[in-house]
mmCIF file of C-alpha atoms in Angstrom:
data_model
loop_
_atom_site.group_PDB
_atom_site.id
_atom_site.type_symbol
_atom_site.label_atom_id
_atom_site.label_comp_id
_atom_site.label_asym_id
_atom_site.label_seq_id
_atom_site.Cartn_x
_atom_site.Cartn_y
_atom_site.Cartn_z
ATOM 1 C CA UNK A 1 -161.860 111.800 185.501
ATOM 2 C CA UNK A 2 -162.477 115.626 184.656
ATOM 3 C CA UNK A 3 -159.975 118.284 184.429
ATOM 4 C CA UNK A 4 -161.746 121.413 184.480
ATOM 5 C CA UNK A 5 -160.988 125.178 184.123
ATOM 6 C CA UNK A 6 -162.999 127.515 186.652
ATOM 7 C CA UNK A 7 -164.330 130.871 186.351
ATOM 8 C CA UNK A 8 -162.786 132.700 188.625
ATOM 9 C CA UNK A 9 -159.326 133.381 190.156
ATOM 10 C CA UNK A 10 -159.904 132.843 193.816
ATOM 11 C CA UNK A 11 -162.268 130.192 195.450
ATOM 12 C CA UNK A 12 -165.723 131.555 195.352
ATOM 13 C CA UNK A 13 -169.314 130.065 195.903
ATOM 14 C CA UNK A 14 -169.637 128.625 192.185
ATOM 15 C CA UNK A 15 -166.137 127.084 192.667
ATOM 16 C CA UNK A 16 -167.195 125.221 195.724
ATOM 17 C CA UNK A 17 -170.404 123.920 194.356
ATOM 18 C CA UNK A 18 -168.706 122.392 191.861
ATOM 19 C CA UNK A 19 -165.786 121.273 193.755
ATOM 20 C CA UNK A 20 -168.419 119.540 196.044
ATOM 21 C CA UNK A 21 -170.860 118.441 193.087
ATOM 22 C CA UNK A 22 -169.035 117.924 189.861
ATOM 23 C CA UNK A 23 -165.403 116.684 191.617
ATOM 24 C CA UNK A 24 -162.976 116.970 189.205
ATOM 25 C CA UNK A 25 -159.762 115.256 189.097
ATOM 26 C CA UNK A 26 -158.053 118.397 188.202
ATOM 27 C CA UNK A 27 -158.356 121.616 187.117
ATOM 28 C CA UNK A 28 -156.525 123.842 184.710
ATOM 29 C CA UNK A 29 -155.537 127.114 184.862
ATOM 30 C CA UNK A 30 -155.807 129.824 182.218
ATOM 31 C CA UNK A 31 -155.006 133.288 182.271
ATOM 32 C CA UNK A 32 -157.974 134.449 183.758
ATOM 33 C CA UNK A 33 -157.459 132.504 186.687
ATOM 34 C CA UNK A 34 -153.739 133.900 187.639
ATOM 35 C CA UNK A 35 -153.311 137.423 189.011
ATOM 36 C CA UNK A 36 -150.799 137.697 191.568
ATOM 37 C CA UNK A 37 -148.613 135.572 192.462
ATOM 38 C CA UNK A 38 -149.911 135.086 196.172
ATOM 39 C CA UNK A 39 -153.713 134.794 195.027
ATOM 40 C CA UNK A 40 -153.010 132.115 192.425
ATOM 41 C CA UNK A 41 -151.310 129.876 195.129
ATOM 42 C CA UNK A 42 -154.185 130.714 197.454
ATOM 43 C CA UNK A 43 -156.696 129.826 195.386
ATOM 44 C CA UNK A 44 -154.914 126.677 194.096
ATOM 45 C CA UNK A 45 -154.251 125.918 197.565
ATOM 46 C CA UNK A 46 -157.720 126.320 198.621
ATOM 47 C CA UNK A 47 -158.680 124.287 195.898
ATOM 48 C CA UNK A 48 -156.663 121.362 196.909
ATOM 49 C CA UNK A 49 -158.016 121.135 200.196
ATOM 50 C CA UNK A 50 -161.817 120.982 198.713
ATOM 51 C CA UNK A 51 -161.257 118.641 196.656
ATOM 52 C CA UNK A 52 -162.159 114.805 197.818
ATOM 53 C CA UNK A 53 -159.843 113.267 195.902
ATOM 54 C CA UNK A 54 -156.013 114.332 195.172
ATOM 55 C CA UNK A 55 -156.371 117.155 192.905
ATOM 56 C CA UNK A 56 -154.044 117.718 189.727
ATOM 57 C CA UNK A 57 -153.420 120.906 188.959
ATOM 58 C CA UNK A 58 -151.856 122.340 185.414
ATOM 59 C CA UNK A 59 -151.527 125.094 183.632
ATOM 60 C CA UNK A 60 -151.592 126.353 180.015
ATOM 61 C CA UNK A 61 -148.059 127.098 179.593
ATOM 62 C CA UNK A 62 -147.030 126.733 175.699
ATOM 63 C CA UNK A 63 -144.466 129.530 175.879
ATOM 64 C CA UNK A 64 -144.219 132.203 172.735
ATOM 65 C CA UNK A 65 -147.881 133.414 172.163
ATOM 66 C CA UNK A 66 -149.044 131.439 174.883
ATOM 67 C CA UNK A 67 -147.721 132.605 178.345
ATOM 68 C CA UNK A 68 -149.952 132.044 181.159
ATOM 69 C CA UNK A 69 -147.857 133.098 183.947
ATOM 70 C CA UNK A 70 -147.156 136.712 182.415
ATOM 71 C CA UNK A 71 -150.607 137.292 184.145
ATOM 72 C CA UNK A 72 -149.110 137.391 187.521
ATOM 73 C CA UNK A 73 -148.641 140.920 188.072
ATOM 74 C CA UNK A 74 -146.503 141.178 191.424
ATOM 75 C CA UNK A 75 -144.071 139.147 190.003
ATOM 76 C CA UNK A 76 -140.537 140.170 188.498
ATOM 77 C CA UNK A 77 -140.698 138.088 185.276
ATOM 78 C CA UNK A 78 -136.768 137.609 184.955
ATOM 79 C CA UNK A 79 -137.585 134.847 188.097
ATOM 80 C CA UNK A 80 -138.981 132.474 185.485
ATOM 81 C CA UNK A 81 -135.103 131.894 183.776
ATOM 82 C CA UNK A 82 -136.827 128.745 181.985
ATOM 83 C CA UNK A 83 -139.438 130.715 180.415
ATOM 84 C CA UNK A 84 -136.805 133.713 178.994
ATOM 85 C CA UNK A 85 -134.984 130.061 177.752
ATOM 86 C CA UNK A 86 -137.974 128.924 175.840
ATOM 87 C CA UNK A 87 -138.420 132.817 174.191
ATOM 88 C CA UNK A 88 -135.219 132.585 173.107
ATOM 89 C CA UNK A 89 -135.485 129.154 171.525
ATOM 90 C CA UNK A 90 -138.574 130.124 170.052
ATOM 91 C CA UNK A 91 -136.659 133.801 168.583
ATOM 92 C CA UNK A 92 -133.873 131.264 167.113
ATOM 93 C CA UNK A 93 -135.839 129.333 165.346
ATOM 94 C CA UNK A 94 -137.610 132.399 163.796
ATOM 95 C CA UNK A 95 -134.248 133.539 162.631
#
């Protein structure tokens, strides 16, 4: 099985050729592929119903540097409580 990260951040022509061709078992998404908050579930959604097989879909979420969601820009950020807990673990530590 192949998890794969696409180009793009909504489902476009190169997506669906290799949605068809390649079929991954999942894909995962970076920060180029989140933008708002409504387009990143459409295009995950859209994703998931190309795909010929269940599709798994992650993201690369580490918290501190690494903070994939902070893409979405339509988004209030406070909504994410469990990512302001991880900042703060991470600021502890540092301390």
């Amino acid at each position: 099985m192949l998890i794969l990260n696409l180009n793009s951040d909504s489902y476009d022509l190169e997506t669906d050729y290799i949605m068809n061709n390649v079929q991954p078992g999942g894909v995962i998404l970076l920060g180029h592929n989140i933008s708002t908050y409504d387009g990143t579930i459409n295009y995950v959604n859209e994703l998931k119903k190309n795909s010929k097989i269940p599709l798994i879909v992650s993201i690369d979420q580490e918290g501190g540097c690494v903070q994939r969601l902070k893409y979405l820009e339509d988004i209030d950020k406070w909504r994410f409580v469990w990512l302001l807990l991880i900042n703060l673990q991470i600021k502890q530590k540092k301390h």
